[in-house]
Amino acid sequence: MDDLEGKVALVTGASRGVGAATAVALAEAGCDVACAARATESSPQRTPGTLDETVRRVEATGRSGLSIPTNLAVDDEVVAMIRTTKEHFGRLDILINNAAITFVGDLDIPLKRYDLVMQVNLRAPLIAIREAAPVMAAGGGGRIINVSSAAALYPHPSLLAYGISKIGLERLTIDAARQLAPSDIAVNCFRIDIAIASEGFVANTPGADHSNWEPSEVAAEGIVWMVQQPVTYSGRRESMFALRHREGIMASRLANPATEAPATELFDGLAPALAPDFFEEPYPDRAG
């Protein structure tokens, strides 16, 4: 799928950050793009960015964009997201499971919040893959990218639920890759382990120095590269850092880019405490 001209992509979490940047990058590569998220101009969220803005950026490339307001915490809306894309464009070739939420907390996290993180970050991608697979198969195959995080591999303080959801997403990737290979559908995982200044990550880390964080467009370049690989490239769990150095892609926009290689496997043993802990809950009333 090195030539994306005329392909149809669906990107979740496309109102801002890596999702919005990926939607635009896929459009620049020739795709028509369906954009799914909750935030719209008529119903904005507290974090900046809307689907309307992303669709305008997609259409500015000359490709077609589609806004699909979707609450990924609701199973039926995830199913409808796939159906709407197929009905509008007539096909679906690429699915980017990028959307994710987090709440600060460890073993003491309220279970309501834990369940919501799992619903959006892990259950919704499973449903989306299950619904997208027959549509892709009918069109001759497809590509699915699940976006993970360094938190999948290291027990960062305050990110217990988020980290569990992301390591689960990586396991979902390799299982789905095996099951969908006969239908010429490749499933891969892109693990963001270089600090990216997405609106959501910045909001959760108000005490951190964001000046040495890459823009979302750098991660989007890596995701598009993975989409363009042959169908035999599947079941991969790629580190963004390692992929940059191995393939010579995702050139840094920083004067002093990260040089220390992150972990590529799940931490084993008693993890040392990290200090300082920059993660904070920006909207403490968001889930009750």
Coordinates of N, CA and C in Angstrom, one line a residue, residues 9-170:
A9 N -9.4 6.3 4.7 CA -8.9 6.1 6.1 C -9.9 6.6 7.1
L10 N -9.9 6.0 8.3 CA -10.6 6.4 9.4 C -9.7 6.6 10.6
V11 N -9.7 7.8 11.2 CA -8.8 8.1 12.3 C -9.6 8.5 13.5
T12 N -9.3 7.8 14.6 CA -10.0 8.1 15.9 C -9.2 9.1 16.7
G13 N -9.8 9.9 17.5 CA -9.1 10.9 18.3 C -8.6 12.0 17.3
A14 N -9.4 12.3 16.3 CA -8.9 13.2 15.2 C -9.1 14.6 15.4
S15 N -9.6 15.0 16.6 CA -9.9 16.4 16.8 C -8.7 17.2 17.2
R16 N -7.6 16.5 17.5 CA -6.4 17.3 18.0 C -5.2 16.3 18.0
G17 N -4.1 16.9 18.3 CA -2.9 16.1 18.6 C -2.5 15.1 17.4
V18 N -2.0 14.0 17.8 CA -1.5 13.0 16.9 C -2.6 12.5 15.9
G19 N -3.8 12.4 16.4 CA -4.9 12.0 15.5 C -5.2 13.0 14.4
A20 N -5.2 14.3 14.8 CA -5.4 15.3 13.7 C -4.3 15.4 12.8
A21 N -3.1 15.3 13.3 CA -1.9 15.4 12.4 C -1.8 14.2 11.5
T22 N -2.3 13.0 12.0 CA -2.3 11.8 11.1 C -3.3 11.9 10.1
A23 N -4.5 12.4 10.4 CA -5.6 12.6 9.4 C -5.1 13.5 8.3
V24 N -4.4 14.6 8.6 CA -3.9 15.5 7.6 C -2.8 14.8 6.8
A25 N -1.9 14.1 7.4 CA -0.8 13.4 6.7 C -1.3 12.4 5.8
L26 N -2.3 11.6 6.1 CA -2.9 10.7 5.2 C -3.6 11.3 4.1
A27 N -4.2 12.5 4.3 CA -4.8 13.2 3.2 C -3.7 13.7 2.2
E28 N -2.6 14.2 2.8 CA -1.5 14.7 1.9 C -1.0 13.5 1.1
A29 N -1.1 12.3 1.6 CA -0.6 11.1 0.9 C -1.6 10.6 -0.1
G30 N -2.8 11.2 -0.2 CA -3.8 10.8 -1.2 C -5.0 10.2 -0.7
C31 N -5.2 10.1 0.7 CA -6.4 9.4 1.2 C -7.6 10.4 1.4
D32 N -8.8 9.9 1.3 CA -9.9 10.5 1.8 C -10.0 10.1 3.3
V33 N -10.4 11.0 4.2 CA -10.3 10.7 5.6 C -11.6 11.0 6.4
A34 N -12.0 9.9 7.1 CA -13.1 10.1 8.1 C -12.4 10.4 9.4
C35 N -12.9 11.4 10.1 CA -12.3 11.8 11.4 C -13.4 11.6 12.5
A36 N -13.0 10.9 13.5 CA -13.9 10.5 14.6 C -13.3 11.1 15.9
A37 N -14.2 11.7 16.7 CA -13.9 12.2 18.1 C -15.1 12.7 18.6
R38 N -15.1 13.2 19.9 CA -16.2 13.8 20.5 C -16.3 15.3 20.2
A39 N -15.2 16.0 20.1 CA -15.2 17.5 20.1 C -15.6 18.0 18.7
T40 N -16.6 18.8 18.7 CA -17.0 19.5 17.5 C -17.2 21.0 17.8
E41 N -17.3 21.8 16.8 CA -17.5 23.3 17.1 C -18.8 23.5 17.8
S42 N -19.8 22.7 17.6 CA -21.1 22.8 18.3 C -21.1 22.2 19.7
S43 N -20.1 21.3 19.9 CA -20.0 20.6 21.2 C -18.5 20.4 21.5
P44 N -17.8 21.5 21.8 CA -16.4 21.5 22.1 C -16.1 20.8 23.4
Q45 N -14.9 20.3 23.6 CA -14.4 19.8 24.8 C -13.4 20.9 25.4
R46 N -13.0 20.6 26.7 CA -12.2 21.7 27.3 C -10.8 21.7 26.8
T47 N -10.3 20.6 26.2 CA -9.0 20.6 25.5 C -9.2 21.1 24.1
P48 N -8.3 22.0 23.6 CA -8.5 22.6 22.3 C -8.5 21.6 21.2
G49 N -9.2 22.0 20.1 CA -9.3 21.1 18.9 C -10.7 20.6 18.7
T50 N -11.1 20.6 17.4 CA -12.4 20.0 17.0 C -12.3 19.2 15.7
L51 N -13.3 18.4 15.5 CA -13.3 17.6 14.2 C -13.5 18.6 13.0
D52 N -14.2 19.6 13.2 CA -14.5 20.6 12.1 C -13.1 21.2 11.6
E53 N -12.3 21.5 12.6 CA -11.0 22.1 12.2 C -10.1 21.1 11.4
T54 N -10.1 19.8 11.9 CA -9.4 18.8 11.2 C -9.9 18.5 9.8
V55 N -11.2 18.4 9.7 CA -11.8 18.2 8.3 C -11.4 19.3 7.4
R56 N -11.5 20.5 7.8 CA -11.1 21.6 7.0 C -9.6 21.5 6.5
R57 N -8.7 21.1 7.4 CA -7.3 20.8 7.1 C -7.2 19.7 6.1
V58 N -8.0 18.6 6.2 CA -8.0 17.5 5.3 C -8.4 18.0 3.9
E59 N -9.5 18.8 3.9 CA -10.0 19.2 2.6 C -9.2 20.3 1.9
A60 N -8.3 20.9 2.7 CA -7.4 21.9 2.1 C -6.3 21.2 1.3
T61 N -6.1 19.9 1.5 CA -5.2 19.1 0.7 C -5.7 18.7 -0.6
G62 N -7.0 18.9 -0.8 CA -7.7 18.5 -2.0 C -8.4 17.2 -1.9
R63 N -8.3 16.5 -0.7 CA -9.0 15.3 -0.5 C -10.3 15.5 0.2
S64 N -11.2 14.5 0.3 CA -12.5 14.6 1.0 C -12.3 14.2 2.5
G65 N -13.0 15.0 3.3 CA -13.0 14.7 4.7 C -14.4 14.5 5.2
L66 N -14.5 13.7 6.3 CA -15.8 13.5 6.9 C -15.7 13.5 8.4
S67 N -16.6 14.3 9.0 CA -16.6 14.4 10.5 C -17.7 13.4 11.0
I68 N -17.2 12.5 11.9 CA -18.1 11.6 12.5 C -18.0 11.8 14.1
P69 N -18.8 12.6 14.6 CA -18.8 12.8 16.1 C -19.1 11.4 16.8
T70 N -18.2 11.0 17.6 CA -18.3 9.7 18.2 C -17.8 9.7 19.6
N71 N -18.6 9.1 20.5 CA -18.1 8.8 21.9 C -17.7 7.3 21.9
L72 N -16.4 7.1 22.0 CA -15.9 5.8 21.9 C -16.2 5.0 23.2
A73 N -16.7 5.6 24.2 CA -17.2 4.9 25.4 C -18.5 4.2 25.2
V74 N -19.1 4.4 24.1 CA -20.4 3.8 23.8 C -20.2 2.8 22.6
D75 N -20.5 1.5 22.9 CA -20.2 0.5 21.8 C -20.9 0.8 20.5
D76 N -22.2 1.1 20.6 CA -23.0 1.3 19.4 C -22.4 2.5 18.6
E77 N -21.8 3.5 19.2 CA -21.3 4.6 18.4 C -20.0 4.1 17.7
V78 N -19.3 3.2 18.3 CA -18.1 2.7 17.6 C -18.5 1.9 16.4
V79 N -19.5 1.1 16.5 CA -20.1 0.3 15.4 C -20.6 1.3 14.3
A80 N -21.3 2.3 14.7 CA -21.8 3.3 13.8 C -20.7 4.1 13.0
M81 N -19.6 4.3 13.7 CA -18.5 5.0 13.1 C -18.0 4.3 11.9
I82 N -17.8 3.0 12.0 CA -17.4 2.2 10.9 C -18.4 2.2 9.8
R83 N -19.7 1.9 10.2 CA -20.8 1.9 9.2 C -20.9 3.2 8.4
T84 N -20.8 4.3 9.1 CA -20.9 5.6 8.5 C -19.8 5.9 7.5
T85 N -18.6 5.5 7.8 CA -17.5 5.6 6.9 C -17.7 4.8 5.6
K86 N -18.1 3.6 5.8 CA -18.4 2.7 4.6 C -19.6 3.3 3.8
E87 N -20.6 3.7 4.4 CA -21.8 4.3 3.7 C -21.4 5.5 2.9
H88 N -20.6 6.4 3.5 CA -20.2 7.6 2.9 C -19.2 7.5 1.7
F89 N -18.2 6.7 2.0 CA -17.1 6.6 1.0 C -17.2 5.3 0.1
G90 N -18.0 4.3 0.6 CA -18.1 3.1 -0.2 C -17.0 2.1 0.1
R91 N -16.1 2.4 1.0 CA -15.0 1.4 1.3 C -14.3 1.9 2.6
L92 N -13.4 1.1 3.1 CA -12.6 1.5 4.2 C -11.3 0.7 4.1
D93 N -10.2 1.4 3.9 CA -8.9 0.7 3.7 C -7.9 0.8 4.9
I94 N -8.1 1.8 5.7 CA -7.1 2.1 6.7 C -7.9 2.5 8.0
L95 N -7.5 1.9 9.1 CA -8.1 2.3 10.4 C -6.9 2.6 11.3
I96 N -7.0 3.8 11.9 CA -6.0 4.3 12.9 C -6.7 4.4 14.2
N97 N -6.4 3.4 15.1 CA -7.0 3.5 16.5 C -6.0 4.3 17.4
N98 N -6.3 5.6 17.3 CA -5.4 6.6 18.0 C -6.0 7.1 19.3
A99 N -7.3 7.2 19.4 CA -8.0 7.9 20.5 C -7.6 7.2 21.9
A100 N -7.4 8.0 22.9 CA -7.2 7.4 24.2 C -7.5 8.5 25.3
I101 N -7.8 8.1 26.4 CA -8.0 9.0 27.6 C -7.2 8.4 28.7
T102 N -6.9 9.3 29.7 CA -6.3 8.8 30.9 C -6.8 9.6 32.1
F103 N -6.8 9.0 33.3 CA -7.0 9.7 34.5 C -5.9 9.4 35.5
V104 N -5.4 10.4 36.2 CA -4.3 10.2 37.1 C -4.8 9.3 38.3
G105 N -4.0 8.3 38.6 CA -4.3 7.4 39.7 C -3.6 6.1 39.6
D106 N -3.3 5.5 40.7 CA -2.7 4.1 40.7 C -3.7 3.1 41.3
L107 N -3.3 2.3 42.3 CA -4.3 1.4 42.8 C -5.5 2.0 43.4
D108 N -5.4 3.3 43.7 CA -6.5 4.0 44.3 C -7.5 4.6 43.3
I109 N -7.2 4.4 42.0 CA -8.1 5.1 41.0 C -9.5 4.6 41.2
P110 N -10.5 5.5 41.1 CA -11.9 5.1 41.2 C -12.2 4.1 40.0
L111 N -12.9 3.1 40.3 CA -13.2 2.1 39.3 C -14.0 2.6 38.2
K112 N -14.8 3.6 38.4 CA -15.6 4.2 37.3 C -14.6 4.8 36.3
R113 N -13.5 5.4 36.7 CA -12.5 6.0 35.8 C -11.7 4.9 35.2
Y114 N -11.3 3.8 36.0 CA -10.6 2.7 35.4 C -11.4 2.1 34.2
D115 N -12.7 1.8 34.5 CA -13.5 1.2 33.5 C -13.6 2.1 32.2
L116 N -13.7 3.4 32.4 CA -13.8 4.3 31.2 C -12.5 4.3 30.4
V117 N -11.4 4.3 31.1 CA -10.1 4.2 30.3 C -10.1 2.9 29.5
M118 N -10.5 1.8 30.1 CA -10.4 0.5 29.4 C -11.4 0.5 28.2
Q119 N -12.6 1.1 28.4 CA -13.6 1.2 27.4 C -13.1 1.9 26.2
V120 N -12.5 3.1 26.4 CA -12.1 3.9 25.3 C -10.8 3.4 24.7
N121 N -9.8 3.0 25.5 CA -8.5 2.7 25.0 C -8.3 1.3 24.5
L122 N -9.2 0.4 24.9 CA -9.0 -1.0 24.6 C -10.2 -1.7 24.0
R123 N -11.3 -1.5 24.6 CA -12.6 -2.1 24.1 C -13.0 -1.5 22.8
A124 N -12.9 -0.2 22.7 CA -13.3 0.5 21.4 C -12.5 0.1 20.2
P125 N -11.1 0.0 20.4 CA -10.3 -0.5 19.3 C -10.7 -1.9 18.9
L126 N -11.0 -2.8 19.9 CA -11.4 -4.2 19.5 C -12.6 -4.2 18.7
I127 N -13.6 -3.4 19.1 CA -14.9 -3.3 18.4 C -14.6 -2.8 17.0
A128 N -13.8 -1.7 16.9 CA -13.6 -1.1 15.6 C -12.9 -2.0 14.7
I129 N -11.9 -2.8 15.2 CA -11.2 -3.8 14.3 C -12.2 -4.8 13.8
R130 N -13.0 -5.3 14.8 CA -14.0 -6.4 14.4 C -15.0 -5.9 13.4
E131 N -15.4 -4.7 13.5 CA -16.4 -4.1 12.5 C -15.7 -3.8 11.2
A132 N -14.4 -3.3 11.2 CA -13.7 -2.9 10.0 C -13.2 -4.0 9.2
A133 N -12.9 -5.1 9.8 CA -12.3 -6.2 9.1 C -13.1 -6.7 7.9
P134 N -14.4 -7.0 8.0 CA -15.1 -7.5 6.8 C -15.2 -6.5 5.7
V135 N -15.3 -5.2 6.1 CA -15.3 -4.1 5.1 C -14.0 -4.1 4.3
M136 N -12.9 -4.2 5.1 CA -11.6 -4.2 4.4 C -11.4 -5.4 3.6
A137 N -11.8 -6.6 4.1 CA -11.7 -7.8 3.3 C -12.4 -7.8 2.0
A138 N -13.6 -7.2 2.0 CA -14.4 -7.1 0.8 C -13.8 -6.2 -0.2
G139 N -12.9 -5.2 0.3 CA -12.3 -4.3 -0.6 C -10.9 -4.8 -1.1
G140 N -10.5 -6.0 -0.6 CA -9.2 -6.5 -1.0 C -8.1 -6.5 0.0
G141 N -8.4 -6.0 1.2 CA -7.4 -5.9 2.3 C -7.4 -4.6 2.9
G142 N -6.5 -4.4 3.8 CA -6.4 -3.1 4.5 C -5.2 -3.0 5.5
R143 N -5.2 -1.9 6.2 CA -4.1 -1.7 7.2 C -4.8 -1.1 8.4
I144 N -4.3 -1.6 9.6 CA -4.8 -1.1 10.9 C -3.6 -0.8 11.7
I145 N -3.6 0.4 12.3 CA -2.5 0.8 13.2 C -3.1 1.2 14.5
N146 N -2.6 0.5 15.6 CA -3.0 0.8 17.0 C -1.9 1.7 17.6
V147 N -2.3 2.8 18.2 CA -1.3 3.7 18.7 C -1.1 3.5 20.2
S148 N 0.1 3.1 20.6 CA 0.4 2.8 22.0 C 1.3 3.9 22.6
S149 N 1.9 3.6 23.7 CA 2.6 4.6 24.5 C 3.7 3.9 25.3
A150 N 4.7 4.7 25.6 CA 5.8 4.2 26.5 C 5.3 3.7 27.8
A151 N 4.1 4.2 28.2 CA 3.5 3.8 29.5 C 3.0 2.3 29.4
A152 N 3.0 1.7 28.3 CA 2.6 0.3 28.2 C 3.7 -0.6 28.8
L153 N 4.9 -0.1 28.8 CA 6.1 -0.9 29.2 C 6.7 -0.6 30.5
Y154 N 6.5 0.7 31.0 CA 7.1 1.1 32.2 C 6.0 1.6 33.2
P155 N 6.0 1.2 34.5 CA 4.9 1.6 35.4 C 5.1 3.0 35.9
H156 N 4.8 3.9 35.0 CA 4.9 5.3 35.4 C 3.9 5.7 36.5
P157 N 4.4 6.4 37.5 CA 3.5 6.8 38.6 C 2.3 7.5 38.1
S158 N 1.1 7.2 38.6 CA -0.2 7.8 38.3 C -0.8 7.4 37.0
L159 N -0.2 6.4 36.3 CA -0.7 6.0 34.9 C -1.1 4.5 34.9
L160 N -1.5 4.0 36.0 CA -1.7 2.6 36.1 C -2.8 2.1 35.0
A161 N -3.9 2.7 35.0 CA -5.0 2.3 34.1 C -4.6 2.5 32.6
Y162 N -4.0 3.7 32.4 CA -3.6 4.0 31.0 C -2.5 3.0 30.5
G163 N -1.6 2.7 31.4 CA -0.5 1.7 31.0 C -1.1 0.3 30.7
I164 N -2.0 -0.1 31.6 CA -2.6 -1.4 31.4 C -3.4 -1.5 30.1
S165 N -4.1 -0.4 29.8 CA -4.9 -0.4 28.5 C -3.9 -0.4 27.3
K166 N -2.8 0.2 27.4 CA -1.9 0.2 26.2 C -1.1 -1.1 26.0
I167 N -0.7 -1.7 27.1 CA -0.1 -3.0 26.9 C -1.1 -4.0 26.4
G168 N -2.4 -3.9 26.8 CA -3.4 -4.7 26.2 C -3.6 -4.4 24.8
L169 N -3.5 -3.2 24.4 CA -3.7 -2.8 22.9 C -2.6 -3.5 22.1
E170 N -1.4 -3.5 22.7 CA -0.3 -4.2 21.9 C -0.5 -5.7 21.8

